């Protein structure tokens, strides 16, 4: 399988690219600068392009059998700010409807989900920092839901950590809006789940259905 990866300069994207290579896939890493730490590795092609430019997105996914996005939220005044809503509009136009696409979202990206978060998160974190990020992810999810793509998933994660991944302790399920924001998720586990989904390897979820999914870690893990 040839997998195009957006956001591969970020930890989750880099981990997903390395894992894809380990599993025998080839990858295209999309980079604005045309540079990547993965340059020179067998099975890796570097595509110079911007995730918010339509022509670049189309070129990057032209030969892809699957697409992963780990684009970040960025600071609201930075050049990288809030690219996900724009990217979703472009990727849904660029992909054939049978190409698997997995992206990363946030717990609280829907009003229903946000209502079940802690008061500290709703009243302090969201107004001070998270509101524009959640709005970006909310618009992204809405675009995916209204698109013609047949195989997409948006992974809603809570607080992310750099702890050693252990996907055996990860639970993936349809987001029923009842979540606990303190449930931490390891970045490496998100990368593993994203790749599992495009490969159709998750036994705990229907990988052939378009869903907003939630990643949780079993207690005491």
XYZ file of C-alpha atoms in Angstrom, residues 8-206:
199
model
C 4.663 13.890 9.173
C 6.970 16.454 10.780
C 4.864 16.192 13.929
C 5.441 13.326 16.407
C 2.336 11.297 15.517
C 2.889 11.698 11.790
C 6.550 10.738 12.018
C 5.676 7.683 14.109
C 2.976 6.657 11.636
C 5.387 6.987 8.712
C 8.036 4.874 10.443
C 5.451 2.243 11.376
C 4.079 2.136 7.833
C 7.572 1.419 6.529
C 8.023 -1.329 9.126
C 4.790 -2.924 7.912
C 6.026 -2.980 4.333
C 4.208 0.034 2.910
C 5.682 2.924 0.952
C 4.944 6.484 2.034
C 4.786 9.967 0.597
C 5.603 12.628 3.153
C 4.096 16.008 2.357
C 6.283 18.929 3.430
C 6.115 22.641 2.645
C 9.907 22.897 2.646
C 10.479 19.668 0.762
C 12.645 18.444 3.647
C 12.023 15.613 6.088
C 13.914 13.535 8.639
C 12.755 10.523 6.619
C 14.526 11.682 3.452
C 16.801 9.030 2.002
C 15.023 6.070 3.582
C 13.944 3.272 1.300
C 10.255 3.466 0.477
C 9.953 7.192 1.233
C 9.211 9.950 -1.245
C 9.164 13.580 -0.181
C 6.471 15.722 -1.757
C 6.946 19.480 -1.539
C 3.541 20.960 -0.958
C 1.152 22.818 1.320
C -1.895 21.158 2.857
C -3.939 24.311 2.290
C -3.170 24.623 -1.445
C -5.525 22.667 -3.705
C -3.007 21.789 -6.416
C -0.464 20.584 -3.867
C -3.013 18.352 -2.146
C -4.152 16.804 -5.420
C -0.575 16.103 -6.499
C 0.328 14.607 -3.123
C -2.501 12.056 -3.116
C -2.655 11.259 -6.815
C -1.061 7.805 -6.415
C -2.042 7.138 -2.794
C -3.918 4.019 -1.705
C -4.639 5.646 1.676
C -4.136 9.039 3.319
C -3.346 9.969 6.922
C -3.430 13.481 8.364
C -1.728 14.569 11.566
C -1.927 18.303 10.910
C -1.794 20.262 14.132
C -3.803 23.091 15.548
C -1.026 25.644 15.705
C -1.219 28.946 17.513
C -4.029 31.097 16.197
C -1.703 33.848 14.950
C 0.938 31.578 13.407
C 1.454 30.622 9.773
C 0.434 27.072 10.640
C -2.770 28.105 12.394
C -5.842 25.942 12.135
C -5.364 24.195 8.772
C -7.729 21.269 9.263
C -11.009 22.756 8.060
C -9.405 24.078 4.891
C -7.545 20.816 4.317
C -10.725 18.759 4.762
C -12.438 20.693 1.981
C -9.499 20.058 -0.336
C -8.899 16.403 0.502
C -12.561 15.444 0.076
C -12.417 16.884 -3.447
C -9.045 15.349 -4.290
C -9.629 11.746 -3.178
C -11.558 9.039 -4.947
C -14.438 8.069 -2.720
C -13.031 4.582 -2.039
C -9.648 5.764 -0.692
C -9.316 5.365 3.113
C -8.659 8.629 4.964
C -7.931 8.967 8.681
C -7.374 12.225 10.515
C -6.979 13.357 14.125
C -9.636 15.405 15.906
C -10.229 16.438 19.527
C -12.504 15.372 22.343
C -14.957 18.256 22.572
C -15.082 18.875 18.822
C -18.871 18.631 18.961
C -21.092 20.607 21.361
C -22.525 17.312 22.653
C -19.079 15.952 23.409
C -17.941 19.212 24.971
C -20.922 19.198 27.328
C -19.571 16.073 29.016
C -16.106 17.468 29.717
C -14.956 18.756 33.083
C -15.901 22.300 34.177
C -12.198 23.215 34.184
C -11.919 22.250 30.532
C -15.181 23.918 29.434
C -14.820 27.173 31.342
C -11.077 27.767 31.352
C -9.201 25.721 28.746
C -11.713 26.229 25.946
C -12.148 30.031 26.221
C -8.442 30.692 26.786
C -6.897 28.319 24.278
C -8.996 25.530 22.803
C -11.957 27.352 21.231
C -10.403 28.130 17.810
C -8.812 24.677 17.660
C -12.124 22.953 18.423
C -13.949 25.111 15.891
C -11.384 24.137 13.251
C -11.817 20.432 14.040
C -15.612 20.789 14.216
C -15.719 22.253 10.714
C -13.345 19.532 9.528
C -15.637 16.803 10.882
C -18.693 18.437 9.312
C -16.978 18.507 5.922
C -16.085 14.827 6.171
C -19.619 13.874 7.211
C -21.128 15.674 4.225
C -18.571 14.364 1.718
C -18.815 11.415 -0.659
C -15.859 9.619 0.941
C -16.808 6.067 1.891
C -13.896 5.201 4.185
C -12.928 7.950 6.576
C -12.417 8.244 10.302
C -11.772 11.204 12.598
C -10.032 10.106 15.788
C -11.048 12.203 18.774
C -8.264 12.186 21.344
C -8.034 13.626 24.828
C -4.790 14.820 26.402
C -1.831 13.460 24.445
C 1.368 12.156 26.028
C 4.733 10.931 24.775
C 4.678 7.781 26.917
C 5.686 4.474 25.352
C 2.824 3.251 23.142
C 0.945 0.067 23.980
C -1.903 -0.328 21.522
C -3.092 -3.487 23.279
C -4.512 -1.237 26.003
C -6.288 1.108 23.607
C -10.044 1.064 23.097
C -11.484 2.468 19.871
C -15.217 3.061 19.681
C -17.833 5.256 18.101
C -17.882 8.553 19.971
C -21.012 8.476 22.105
C -20.124 11.943 23.509
C -19.488 10.614 27.026
C -15.793 11.198 27.591
C -13.422 12.172 30.357
C -10.877 14.766 29.349
C -8.331 13.419 31.828
C -8.193 10.129 29.921
C -4.733 10.488 28.417
C -3.796 9.065 25.043
C -0.299 8.187 23.908
C 0.714 9.757 20.614
C 2.247 6.504 19.463
C -1.037 4.697 20.057
C -2.869 7.208 17.861
C -0.378 6.534 15.060
C -0.891 2.777 15.439
C -4.692 3.050 15.409
C -4.670 5.342 12.360
C -2.561 2.888 10.389
C -4.626 -0.076 11.612
C -7.777 1.632 10.355
C -6.542 2.211 6.799
C -5.323 -1.400 6.768
C -8.705 -2.626 8.046
C -7.116 -4.348 11.032
C -9.187 -3.122 13.975
C -11.337 -5.930 15.350
C -13.025 -3.602 17.845
C -14.605 -1.297 15.260
C -16.224 -1.579 11.834
